[in-house]
Amino acid sequence: MTDGTSDETAVLITGTRPYGGDPVDVLLSDGRIAAIAAVLARPDGARVIDGAGTVLLPGLVDLHTHLREPGREDAETVASGSAAAALGGYTAVFAMPNTEPVADTAGVVEQVRRLGEEAGLVDVQPIGAVTVGRKGAKLAELSAMANSAARVRVFSDDGDCVSDPLLMRRALEYVKAFDGVIAQHAQEPRLTEGAQMHEGELSARLGLTGWPAVAEEAIIARDCLLADHVGSRVHVCHLSTAGSVDVVAAAKARGTRVTAEVTPHHLVLTDERAVGYDPVFKVNPPLRTDVDVQRLRAALADGTIDIVATDHAPHAVQDKECEWDQAKPGMLGLQTALSVVVDTMVRPGLLDWRGVARVMSENPAAIGGLADHGRPIAVGEPANLTLVDPDATWTVRGAELASLSVNTPFEGMELPGRVVATFLRGRPTVLDGTLAAVQAV
């Protein structure tokens, strides 16, 4: 501090490279970025972090997280999911509403937000259900959730599709009033009855009912047309097929207000993982073909797909370690997402670090309406930041992850890139790759 007083909340990061650029010192104070220069003096009382060799990014934002609380605290809690998020470099997550009870009222979304504030590791922004109980029969209290203390702006029945076109139209009309967005789980239900994996030669050989690509593509096409008609925003959850990329690209070309996400696992894993019937690889939408994987990577690189979202889906042991057809779909993702993106997009040269910031922080924050996240690394901006060692590698061990569940598809794999530190409003939530002592935000 220049006035001679001590600033014990200040953090000076030395020699880090914002967006992978030239090394600089970055000073955080009072929750914001206070200074950036080639060399900065250490303020009295400030913590100093050696950032040599690291890349500094805006804090990551996940638009698609399942935190399971209330109702399934045996699989995940808001606190444990927040810890996993912070360790994965996230400063904000959007919590999907398929809890028990379903987050379809102002009371439940406010409860989820309060639990996030109590955990204090990331900003937890609830997503409200589109329909009552996610049953697809009657619209939920969209305006009440939007006007609640949780200020919900994203609505989804994720896990189920809003398949009724009239309900989807009405939902799009409601959220337009407050610039909200409907995040659709694109799955035509009649075409996927009993589906267990991607429909193709392999599903026939394994004797598992197929989930055809057209079941996703048809709903995306319908919803883009409805969004056009209403003039509202629609977001495609976990887009998984090459054909879906074509549909979204065509809609964007004609001006539709559509955005789309891809999961890390759909960027690297294929339906071949179903051989062996290991339920850890069962997910919805299913793992697709290598042709789809390569197209998804290209679409993320060229901007057709806007963001990476984890679809972090913890499941208790009894729900996952069972016969394939009985297992619940879903995979952990918060602590491995950045490393998978480094492996599949950065190392092959499809994205640079500015691109990573765009698809994992800036765009998801903008879609979800979070004003203080996904901001530029510049003086005066909120100090929600992530420090990454791009050269580090680590081996994934499900039992060592912060989630209460262990259903990671990357068990035993060595992945590149490691989160060194995470800062929420200038306060370290992660230091040296481990959770920091948490104080009130």
CSV table of C-alpha atoms in Angstrom, one decimal:
chain,number,residue,atom,x,y,z
A,1,MET,CA,0.0,0.0,0.0
A,2,THR,CA,1.4,3.4,-0.9
A,3,ASP,CA,0.0,5.1,2.3
A,4,GLY,CA,2.2,2.9,4.5
A,5,THR,CA,-0.7,0.7,5.8
A,6,SER,CA,-0.6,-3.1,5.5
A,7,ASP,CA,-2.9,-4.9,3.0
A,8,GLU,CA,-3.1,-8.5,4.3
A,9,THR,CA,-5.8,-9.4,1.8
A,10,ALA,CA,-3.7,-8.4,-1.2
A,11,VAL,CA,-2.1,-11.1,-3.5
A,12,LEU,CA,0.8,-10.4,-5.8
A,13,ILE,CA,1.2,-13.0,-8.6
A,14,THR,CA,4.7,-12.7,-10.1
A,15,GLY,CA,5.8,-13.7,-13.6
A,16,THR,CA,2.5,-15.1,-14.8
A,17,ARG,CA,1.3,-15.0,-18.4
A,18,PRO,CA,-2.2,-13.7,-18.9
A,19,TYR,CA,-3.8,-15.7,-21.8
A,20,GLY,CA,-0.4,-17.3,-22.4
A,21,GLY,CA,1.2,-14.0,-23.3
A,22,ASP,CA,4.2,-12.2,-21.9
A,23,PRO,CA,5.1,-12.6,-18.2
A,24,VAL,CA,3.8,-9.8,-15.9
A,25,ASP,CA,3.1,-9.3,-12.2
A,26,VAL,CA,-0.6,-9.0,-11.3
A,27,LEU,CA,-1.7,-7.5,-8.0
A,28,LEU,CA,-5.1,-8.4,-6.5
A,29,SER,CA,-6.7,-6.2,-3.8
A,30,ASP,CA,-10.1,-5.5,-2.5
A,31,GLY,CA,-11.6,-8.2,-4.8
A,32,ARG,CA,-10.3,-6.6,-8.0
A,33,ILE,CA,-7.3,-6.5,-10.2
A,34,ALA,CA,-5.4,-3.6,-8.8
A,35,ALA,CA,-2.3,-3.4,-11.0
A,36,ILE,CA,-0.6,-5.2,-13.9
A,37,ALA,CA,3.0,-4.4,-14.9
A,38,ALA,CA,6.2,-6.1,-15.9
A,39,VAL,CA,7.4,-5.7,-12.3
A,40,LEU,CA,5.4,-4.6,-9.2
A,41,ALA,CA,6.5,-3.9,-5.7
A,42,ARG,CA,5.1,-6.1,-3.0
A,43,PRO,CA,2.6,-4.2,-0.8
A,44,ASP,CA,3.1,-4.7,2.9
A,45,GLY,CA,1.3,-7.7,4.2
A,46,ALA,CA,0.5,-9.1,0.7
A,47,ARG,CA,0.8,-12.8,-0.1
A,48,VAL,CA,3.2,-13.4,-3.0
A,49,ILE,CA,2.6,-16.3,-5.4
A,50,ASP,CA,5.4,-17.3,-7.8
A,51,GLY,CA,3.6,-17.5,-11.1
A,52,ALA,CA,6.6,-18.3,-13.3
A,53,GLY,CA,5.6,-20.7,-16.1
A,54,THR,CA,1.9,-20.4,-15.4
A,55,VAL,CA,-1.0,-19.1,-17.5
A,56,LEU,CA,-3.5,-16.7,-16.0
A,57,LEU,CA,-7.1,-17.1,-17.2
A,58,PRO,CA,-10.4,-15.6,-16.2
A,59,GLY,CA,-12.0,-17.9,-13.6
A,60,LEU,CA,-13.8,-20.8,-15.4
A,61,VAL,CA,-17.6,-20.8,-15.5
A,62,ASP,CA,-19.6,-24.0,-15.9
A,63,LEU,CA,-23.1,-23.6,-17.4
A,64,HIS,CA,-24.0,-27.3,-16.7
A,65,THR,CA,-23.3,-28.8,-13.3
A,66,HIS,CA,-25.3,-31.3,-11.2
A,67,LEU,CA,-24.8,-30.7,-7.5
A,68,ARG,CA,-27.6,-33.2,-6.4
A,69,GLU,CA,-28.5,-31.2,-3.2
A,70,PRO,CA,-31.2,-31.1,-2.0
A,71,GLY,CA,-32.2,-34.8,-2.1
A,72,ARG,CA,-29.2,-36.9,-3.1
A,73,GLU,CA,-26.5,-35.8,-0.7
A,74,ASP,CA,-25.1,-39.3,-0.8
A,75,ALA,CA,-23.9,-38.5,-4.4
A,76,GLU,CA,-22.9,-34.9,-4.1
A,77,THR,CA,-23.6,-31.8,-2.0
A,78,VAL,CA,-23.3,-28.2,-2.9
A,79,ALA,CA,-20.2,-28.0,-0.7
A,80,SER,CA,-18.5,-31.0,-2.2
A,81,GLY,CA,-19.4,-30.0,-5.8
A,82,SER,CA,-18.1,-26.5,-5.0
A,83,ALA,CA,-14.8,-27.9,-3.8
A,84,ALA,CA,-14.5,-29.9,-7.0
A,85,ALA,CA,-15.3,-26.9,-9.1
A,86,ALA,CA,-12.7,-24.6,-7.3
A,87,LEU,CA,-10.0,-27.3,-7.7
A,88,GLY,CA,-10.9,-27.5,-11.4
A,89,GLY,CA,-10.3,-23.8,-11.8
A,90,TYR,CA,-14.0,-22.7,-11.7
A,91,THR,CA,-15.2,-19.5,-10.0
A,92,ALA,CA,-18.9,-20.0,-10.9
A,93,VAL,CA,-21.1,-22.9,-11.7
A,94,PHE,CA,-24.8,-23.2,-12.8
A,95,ALA,CA,-26.6,-25.9,-10.8
A,96,MET,CA,-29.1,-28.0,-12.8
A,97,PRO,CA,-32.5,-28.4,-11.3
A,98,ASN,CA,-32.9,-32.2,-11.2
A,99,THR,CA,-32.7,-32.3,-7.4
A,100,GLU,CA,-35.2,-33.8,-5.0
A,101,PRO,CA,-37.4,-31.8,-4.7
A,102,VAL,CA,-36.9,-30.4,-8.2
A,103,ALA,CA,-35.7,-26.8,-8.3
A,104,ASP,CA,-39.0,-25.5,-9.9
A,105,THR,CA,-39.9,-22.9,-7.3
A,106,ALA,CA,-38.4,-19.7,-5.8
A,107,GLY,CA,-37.9,-21.5,-2.5
A,108,VAL,CA,-35.8,-24.3,-3.9
A,109,VAL,CA,-33.6,-22.1,-6.1
A,110,GLU,CA,-33.0,-19.7,-3.2
A,111,GLN,CA,-32.0,-22.7,-1.0
A,112,VAL,CA,-29.4,-23.9,-3.6
A,113,ARG,CA,-28.0,-20.3,-3.9
A,114,ARG,CA,-27.8,-20.0,-0.1
A,115,LEU,CA,-26.0,-23.4,0.2
A,116,GLY,CA,-23.5,-22.1,-2.4
A,117,GLU,CA,-22.9,-18.9,-0.4
A,118,GLU,CA,-22.3,-21.0,2.7
A,119,ALA,CA,-19.7,-23.2,1.0
A,120,GLY,CA,-18.0,-20.0,-0.3
A,121,LEU,CA,-15.8,-21.6,-2.9
A,122,VAL,CA,-17.5,-20.7,-6.1
A,123,ASP,CA,-20.6,-18.6,-7.0
A,124,VAL,CA,-23.4,-21.1,-7.3
A,125,GLN,CA,-26.1,-19.9,-9.7
A,126,PRO,CA,-29.3,-22.1,-9.7
A,127,ILE,CA,-30.9,-23.1,-13.0
A,128,GLY,CA,-34.7,-23.4,-12.7
A,129,ALA,CA,-36.8,-26.2,-14.1
A,130,VAL,CA,-38.9,-25.3,-17.2
A,131,THR,CA,-41.8,-27.5,-16.2
A,132,VAL,CA,-43.3,-28.5,-12.8
A,133,GLY,CA,-41.3,-31.5,-11.5
A,134,ARG,CA,-39.6,-31.7,-14.9
A,135,LYS,CA,-42.5,-33.7,-16.0
A,136,GLY,CA,-43.1,-31.8,-19.2
A,137,ALA,CA,-46.8,-31.2,-18.6
A,138,LYS,CA,-47.1,-27.7,-17.1
A,139,LEU,CA,-44.8,-24.7,-17.0
A,140,ALA,CA,-43.0,-24.0,-13.7
A,141,GLU,CA,-43.0,-20.7,-11.9
A,142,LEU,CA,-40.5,-19.1,-14.3
A,143,SER,CA,-41.2,-15.5,-13.4
A,144,ALA,CA,-41.2,-16.2,-9.6
A,145,MET,CA,-37.8,-17.8,-9.9
A,146,ALA,CA,-36.5,-15.0,-12.1
A,147,ASN,CA,-37.7,-12.4,-9.5
A,148,SER,CA,-36.4,-14.4,-6.5
A,149,ALA,CA,-33.2,-13.7,-4.6
A,150,ALA,CA,-31.6,-16.3,-6.8
A,151,ARG,CA,-32.4,-14.2,-10.0
A,152,VAL,CA,-32.6,-17.2,-12.2
A,153,ARG,CA,-31.9,-16.6,-15.9
A,154,VAL,CA,-31.4,-20.1,-17.2
A,155,PHE,CA,-34.1,-22.7,-17.2
A,156,SER,CA,-33.8,-26.4,-18.2
A,157,ASP,CA,-35.5,-29.7,-17.7
A,158,ASP,CA,-32.0,-31.3,-18.3
A,159,GLY,CA,-32.1,-35.1,-18.1
A,160,ASP,CA,-35.4,-34.8,-20.0
A,161,CYS,CA,-36.4,-32.9,-23.1
A,162,VAL,CA,-39.1,-30.3,-23.2
A,163,SER,CA,-40.7,-32.3,-26.0
A,164,ASP,CA,-44.1,-30.6,-26.2
A,165,PRO,CA,-43.7,-27.9,-28.8
A,166,LEU,CA,-46.4,-25.7,-27.4
A,167,LEU,CA,-44.8,-25.8,-23.9
A,168,MET,CA,-41.4,-25.0,-25.4
A,169,ARG,CA,-42.9,-22.0,-27.3
A,170,ARG,CA,-44.6,-20.7,-24.1
A,171,ALA,CA,-41.3,-21.1,-22.1
A,172,LEU,CA,-39.4,-19.2,-24.8
A,173,GLU,CA,-42.0,-16.4,-24.6
A,174,TYR,CA,-41.9,-16.1,-20.8
A,175,VAL,CA,-38.1,-15.9,-20.5
A,176,LYS,CA,-37.9,-13.3,-23.3
A,177,ALA,CA,-39.3,-10.7,-20.9
A,178,PHE,CA,-36.1,-10.8,-18.7
A,179,ASP,CA,-33.6,-12.0,-21.4
A,180,GLY,CA,-33.6,-15.5,-20.0
A,181,VAL,CA,-32.7,-18.6,-21.9
A,182,ILE,CA,-34.1,-22.1,-22.2
A,183,ALA,CA,-31.3,-24.7,-22.1
A,184,GLN,CA,-32.7,-27.7,-23.9
A,185,HIS,CA,-31.8,-31.4,-23.4
A,186,ALA,CA,-32.3,-32.2,-27.0
A,187,GLN,CA,-33.7,-35.8,-27.1
A,188,GLU,CA,-36.8,-36.7,-29.0
A,189,PRO,CA,-38.4,-39.2,-26.5
A,190,ARG,CA,-40.2,-41.5,-28.9
A,191,LEU,CA,-37.0,-42.0,-31.0
A,192,THR,CA,-35.0,-43.0,-27.9
A,193,GLU,CA,-37.3,-45.3,-26.0
A,194,GLY,CA,-35.1,-47.8,-24.2
A,195,ALA,CA,-31.9,-46.4,-25.7
A,196,GLN,CA,-28.7,-47.5,-24.0
A,197,MET,CA,-25.9,-46.2,-26.3
A,198,HIS,CA,-25.3,-44.5,-29.7
A,199,GLU,CA,-27.2,-46.2,-32.5
A,200,GLY,CA,-24.9,-47.8,-35.0
A,201,GLU,CA,-23.1,-50.9,-36.0
A,202,LEU,CA,-21.6,-51.3,-32.5
A,203,SER,CA,-24.9,-51.0,-30.7
A,204,ALA,CA,-26.3,-53.8,-32.9
A,205,ARG,CA,-23.3,-56.0,-32.2
A,206,LEU,CA,-23.5,-55.4,-28.5
A,207,GLY,CA,-27.2,-56.0,-28.4
A,208,LEU,CA,-27.9,-52.6,-26.8
A,209,THR,CA,-30.8,-50.4,-28.0
A,210,GLY,CA,-29.5,-47.5,-30.0
A,211,TRP,CA,-29.9,-43.7,-29.4
A,212,PRO,CA,-30.1,-42.3,-33.0
A,213,ALA,CA,-28.4,-39.0,-33.8
A,214,VAL,CA,-31.5,-37.8,-35.5
A,215,ALA,CA,-33.3,-37.7,-32.1
A,216,GLU,CA,-31.0,-34.9,-31.1
A,217,GLU,CA,-30.9,-33.1,-34.4
A,218,ALA,CA,-34.6,-33.0,-34.9
A,219,ILE,CA,-35.2,-31.3,-31.5
A,220,ILE,CA,-32.5,-28.8,-32.1
A,221,ALA,CA,-34.0,-27.9,-35.5
A,222,ARG,CA,-37.5,-27.6,-34.0
A,223,ASP,CA,-36.3,-25.4,-31.2
A,224,CYS,CA,-34.3,-23.1,-33.4
A,225,LEU,CA,-37.4,-22.6,-35.5
A,226,LEU,CA,-39.4,-21.8,-32.3
A,227,ALA,CA,-36.7,-19.4,-31.1
A,228,ASP,CA,-36.8,-17.7,-34.4
A,229,HIS,CA,-40.6,-17.4,-34.3
A,230,VAL,CA,-40.6,-16.0,-30.7
A,231,GLY,CA,-37.4,-14.0,-31.0
A,232,SER,CA,-36.0,-15.6,-27.9
A,233,ARG,CA,-32.9,-17.4,-26.8
A,234,VAL,CA,-32.3,-21.1,-26.8
A,235,HIS,CA,-29.2,-23.0,-25.7
A,236,VAL,CA,-28.4,-26.6,-26.7
A,237,CYS,CA,-27.1,-28.7,-23.9
A,238,HIS,CA,-24.3,-31.2,-24.5
A,239,LEU,CA,-24.5,-31.2,-28.4
A,240,SER,CA,-23.0,-34.6,-29.5
A,241,THR,CA,-23.4,-35.3,-33.2
A,242,ALA,CA,-21.9,-33.9,-36.4
A,243,GLY,CA,-25.4,-33.4,-37.7
A,244,SER,CA,-26.3,-31.2,-34.8
A,245,VAL,CA,-23.3,-29.0,-35.7
A,246,ASP,CA,-24.8,-28.6,-39.1
A,247,VAL,CA,-28.2,-27.6,-37.7
A,248,VAL,CA,-26.8,-25.1,-35.3
A,249,ALA,CA,-24.5,-23.6,-38.0
A,250,ALA,CA,-27.4,-23.2,-40.3
A,251,ALA,CA,-29.5,-21.5,-37.6
A,252,LYS,CA,-26.8,-19.1,-36.6
A,253,ALA,CA,-26.3,-18.2,-40.3
A,254,ARG,CA,-29.9,-17.0,-40.5
A,255,GLY,CA,-29.6,-15.1,-37.2
A,256,THR,CA,-31.3,-17.4,-34.8
A,257,ARG,CA,-30.4,-16.6,-31.1
A,258,VAL,CA,-29.0,-20.1,-30.5
A,259,THR,CA,-25.9,-21.1,-28.5
A,260,ALA,CA,-24.5,-24.6,-27.9
A,261,GLU,CA,-22.2,-26.5,-25.6
A,262,VAL,CA,-20.1,-29.6,-25.8
A,263,THR,CA,-18.9,-31.7,-22.9
A,264,PRO,CA,-15.2,-32.6,-22.4
A,265,HIS,CA,-16.1,-36.3,-22.7
A,266,HIS,CA,-17.7,-35.8,-26.1
A,267,LEU,CA,-14.5,-34.2,-27.2
A,268,VAL,CA,-12.4,-37.3,-26.6
A,269,LEU,CA,-14.4,-40.5,-25.9
A,270,THR,CA,-16.2,-42.6,-28.5
A,271,ASP,CA,-18.9,-45.3,-28.4
A,272,GLU,CA,-16.1,-47.9,-28.6
A,273,ARG,CA,-15.9,-47.4,-24.8
A,274,ALA,CA,-19.2,-49.3,-24.5
A,275,VAL,CA,-17.3,-52.5,-25.4
A,276,GLY,CA,-16.9,-54.3,-22.1
A,277,TYR,CA,-20.2,-52.8,-20.8
A,278,ASP,CA,-18.5,-50.7,-18.1
A,279,PRO,CA,-21.3,-48.4,-16.9
A,280,VAL,CA,-18.8,-45.6,-16.1
A,281,PHE,CA,-19.0,-44.8,-19.9
A,282,LYS,CA,-22.8,-44.7,-19.9
A,283,VAL,CA,-23.9,-41.1,-20.5
A,284,ASN,CA,-26.8,-39.2,-22.0
A,285,PRO,CA,-26.5,-38.2,-24.8
A,286,PRO,CA,-24.3,-41.2,-25.4
A,287,LEU,CA,-20.7,-41.2,-26.6
A,288,ARG,CA,-20.7,-41.0,-30.4
A,289,THR,CA,-18.3,-42.0,-33.2
A,290,ASP,CA,-14.8,-40.6,-34.0
A,291,VAL,CA,-16.3,-38.7,-36.9
A,292,ASP,CA,-18.6,-36.9,-34.4
A,293,VAL,CA,-15.7,-36.2,-32.0
A,294,GLN,CA,-13.6,-34.7,-34.7
A,295,ARG,CA,-16.5,-32.5,-36.0
A,296,LEU,CA,-17.2,-31.3,-32.4
A,297,ARG,CA,-13.6,-30.2,-31.9
A,298,ALA,CA,-13.7,-28.3,-35.2
A,299,ALA,CA,-17.0,-26.7,-34.3
A,300,LEU,CA,-15.7,-25.6,-30.9
A,301,ALA,CA,-12.6,-24.1,-32.6
A,302,ASP,CA,-14.6,-22.2,-35.3
A,303,GLY,CA,-17.2,-20.9,-32.8
A,304,THR,CA,-20.2,-22.9,-34.1
A,305,ILE,CA,-20.2,-24.4,-30.6
A,306,ASP,CA,-19.9,-21.6,-28.1
A,307,ILE,CA,-18.8,-23.2,-24.9
A,308,VAL,CA,-17.4,-26.3,-23.0
A,309,ALA,CA,-19.8,-27.3,-20.2
A,310,THR,CA,-19.0,-30.3,-17.9
A,311,ASP,CA,-22.4,-31.9,-17.4
A,312,HIS,CA,-20.7,-33.0,-14.1
A,313,ALA,CA,-23.0,-35.8,-13.0
A,314,PRO,CA,-22.0,-37.6,-9.8
A,315,HIS,CA,-23.7,-40.8,-8.9
A,316,ALA,CA,-23.6,-42.9,-5.8
A,317,VAL,CA,-21.8,-46.3,-6.1
A,318,GLN,CA,-25.0,-48.3,-6.1
A,319,ASP,CA,-26.4,-46.3,-9.0
A,320,LYS,CA,-23.3,-46.8,-11.2
A,321,GLU,CA,-21.6,-50.0,-10.3
A,322,CYS,CA,-24.3,-52.3,-11.6
A,323,GLU,CA,-25.4,-53.8,-14.9
A,324,TRP,CA,-25.1,-51.5,-17.9
A,325,ASP,CA,-28.9,-51.3,-18.5
A,326,GLN,CA,-29.6,-50.5,-14.9
A,327,ALA,CA,-26.9,-47.9,-14.4
A,328,LYS,CA,-27.7,-44.2,-14.4
A,329,PRO,CA,-26.1,-42.1,-17.1
A,330,GLY,CA,-23.5,-39.5,-16.2
A,331,MET,CA,-19.9,-38.8,-15.5
A,332,LEU,CA,-17.8,-36.5,-13.2
A,333,GLY,CA,-16.3,-33.6,-15.0
A,334,LEU,CA,-15.4,-30.5,-12.9
A,335,GLN,CA,-11.8,-31.4,-12.0
A,336,THR,CA,-10.8,-32.9,-15.4
A,337,ALA,CA,-12.5,-30.5,-17.9
A,338,LEU,CA,-9.6,-28.1,-18.3
A,339,SER,CA,-7.1,-30.9,-18.7
A,340,VAL,CA,-9.3,-32.6,-21.4
A,341,VAL,CA,-9.6,-29.3,-23.3
A,342,VAL,CA,-5.8,-28.8,-23.1
A,343,ASP,CA,-5.3,-32.3,-24.4
A,344,THR,CA,-7.9,-32.2,-27.2
A,345,MET,CA,-7.9,-28.5,-28.2
A,346,VAL,CA,-4.8,-26.7,-27.1
A,347,ARG,CA,-2.1,-29.3,-27.7
A,348,PRO,CA,-3.3,-30.0,-31.3
A,349,GLY,CA,-3.4,-26.2,-32.0
A,350,LEU,CA,-7.2,-25.9,-32.3
A,351,LEU,CA,-7.4,-23.3,-29.5
A,352,ASP,CA,-4.9,-21.0,-27.9
A,353,TRP,CA,-5.3,-19.8,-24.3
A,354,ARG,CA,-7.5,-16.9,-25.4
A,355,GLY,CA,-9.7,-19.4,-27.0
A,356,VAL,CA,-9.9,-21.4,-23.8
A,357,ALA,CA,-10.9,-18.3,-21.9
A,358,ARG,CA,-13.6,-17.7,-24.5
A,359,VAL,CA,-15.2,-21.1,-24.4
A,360,MET,CA,-14.7,-21.9,-20.7
A,361,SER,CA,-15.2,-18.5,-19.1
A,362,GLU,CA,-16.4,-15.5,-21.2
A,363,ASN,CA,-19.1,-17.2,-23.3
A,364,PRO,CA,-20.7,-19.3,-20.5
A,365,ALA,CA,-20.8,-16.2,-18.2
A,366,ALA,CA,-22.4,-14.2,-21.0
A,367,ILE,CA,-25.0,-16.8,-21.8
A,368,GLY,CA,-25.9,-17.2,-18.1
A,369,GLY,CA,-25.9,-13.5,-17.4
A,370,LEU,CA,-23.1,-13.4,-14.8
A,371,ALA,CA,-21.8,-9.8,-14.9
A,372,ASP,CA,-18.7,-10.4,-12.6
A,373,HIS,CA,-17.4,-13.5,-14.2
A,374,GLY,CA,-15.7,-14.1,-17.6
A,375,ARG,CA,-14.3,-10.6,-17.5
A,376,PRO,CA,-11.1,-9.4,-19.1
A,377,ILE,CA,-7.8,-9.7,-17.2
A,378,ALA,CA,-7.4,-5.9,-16.8
A,379,VAL,CA,-7.0,-3.3,-14.0
A,380,GLY,CA,-10.3,-2.7,-12.2
A,381,GLU,CA,-11.9,-5.9,-13.2
A,382,PRO,CA,-13.2,-8.4,-10.6
A,383,ALA,CA,-10.4,-10.8,-9.5
A,384,ASN,CA,-12.1,-14.0,-10.4
A,385,LEU,CA,-9.1,-15.8,-11.9
A,386,THR,CA,-7.5,-19.2,-12.5
A,387,LEU,CA,-3.8,-19.9,-12.5
A,388,VAL,CA,-2.8,-22.9,-14.6
A,389,ASP,CA,0.5,-24.8,-15.1
A,390,PRO,CA,0.3,-25.9,-18.7
A,391,ASP,CA,3.3,-28.2,-18.6
A,392,ALA,CA,2.2,-30.2,-15.5
A,393,THR,CA,0.7,-33.6,-15.9
A,394,TRP,CA,-1.4,-35.6,-13.4
A,395,THR,CA,-3.0,-39.0,-13.1
A,396,VAL,CA,-6.7,-39.1,-12.5
A,397,ARG,CA,-7.8,-41.1,-9.4
A,398,GLY,CA,-11.5,-40.9,-8.7
A,399,ALA,CA,-11.0,-41.6,-5.0
A,400,GLU,CA,-8.8,-38.5,-4.8
A,401,LEU,CA,-11.2,-36.1,-6.4
A,402,ALA,CA,-13.3,-33.8,-4.2
A,403,SER,CA,-16.6,-35.1,-5.3
A,404,LEU,CA,-18.5,-37.5,-3.1
A,405,SER,CA,-18.8,-39.8,-6.1
A,406,VAL,CA,-16.0,-41.5,-8.1
A,407,ASN,CA,-17.6,-42.1,-11.5
A,408,THR,CA,-14.9,-40.6,-13.6
A,409,PRO,CA,-14.3,-42.0,-17.1
A,410,PHE,CA,-10.7,-40.9,-16.9
A,411,GLU,CA,-9.6,-43.2,-14.1
A,412,GLY,CA,-5.9,-43.9,-14.3
A,413,MET,CA,-5.3,-41.6,-17.3
A,414,GLU,CA,-2.5,-39.1,-17.3
A,415,LEU,CA,-3.8,-35.7,-18.4
A,416,PRO,CA,-2.0,-32.5,-19.2
A,417,GLY,CA,-2.4,-29.1,-17.4
A,418,ARG,CA,-3.0,-28.5,-13.8
A,419,VAL,CA,-4.8,-25.8,-11.9
A,420,VAL,CA,-2.3,-24.2,-9.4
A,421,ALA,CA,-4.6,-21.6,-7.9
A,422,THR,CA,-8.1,-20.2,-8.1
A,423,PHE,CA,-9.2,-16.8,-6.9
A,424,LEU,CA,-12.8,-15.8,-6.1
A,425,ARG,CA,-13.0,-12.0,-5.7
A,426,GLY,CA,-9.3,-11.9,-5.0
A,427,ARG,CA,-9.5,-14.5,-2.3
A,428,PRO,CA,-7.6,-17.8,-2.9
A,429,THR,CA,-9.9,-20.8,-2.9
A,430,VAL,CA,-7.2,-23.1,-4.2
A,431,LEU,CA,-3.4,-22.7,-3.6
A,432,ASP,CA,-0.7,-25.1,-4.7
A,433,GLY,CA,-3.4,-27.3,-6.2
A,434,THR,CA,-5.2,-27.9,-2.9
A,435,LEU,CA,-8.1,-26.2,-1.3
A,436,ALA,CA,-7.2,-23.0,0.6
A,437,ALA,CA,-8.6,-22.2,4.0
A,438,VAL,CA,-12.0,-20.6,3.4
A,439,GLN,CA,-13.0,-17.3,4.9
A,440,ALA,CA,-16.3,-15.5,4.5
A,441,VAL,CA,-16.6,-13.9,1.1
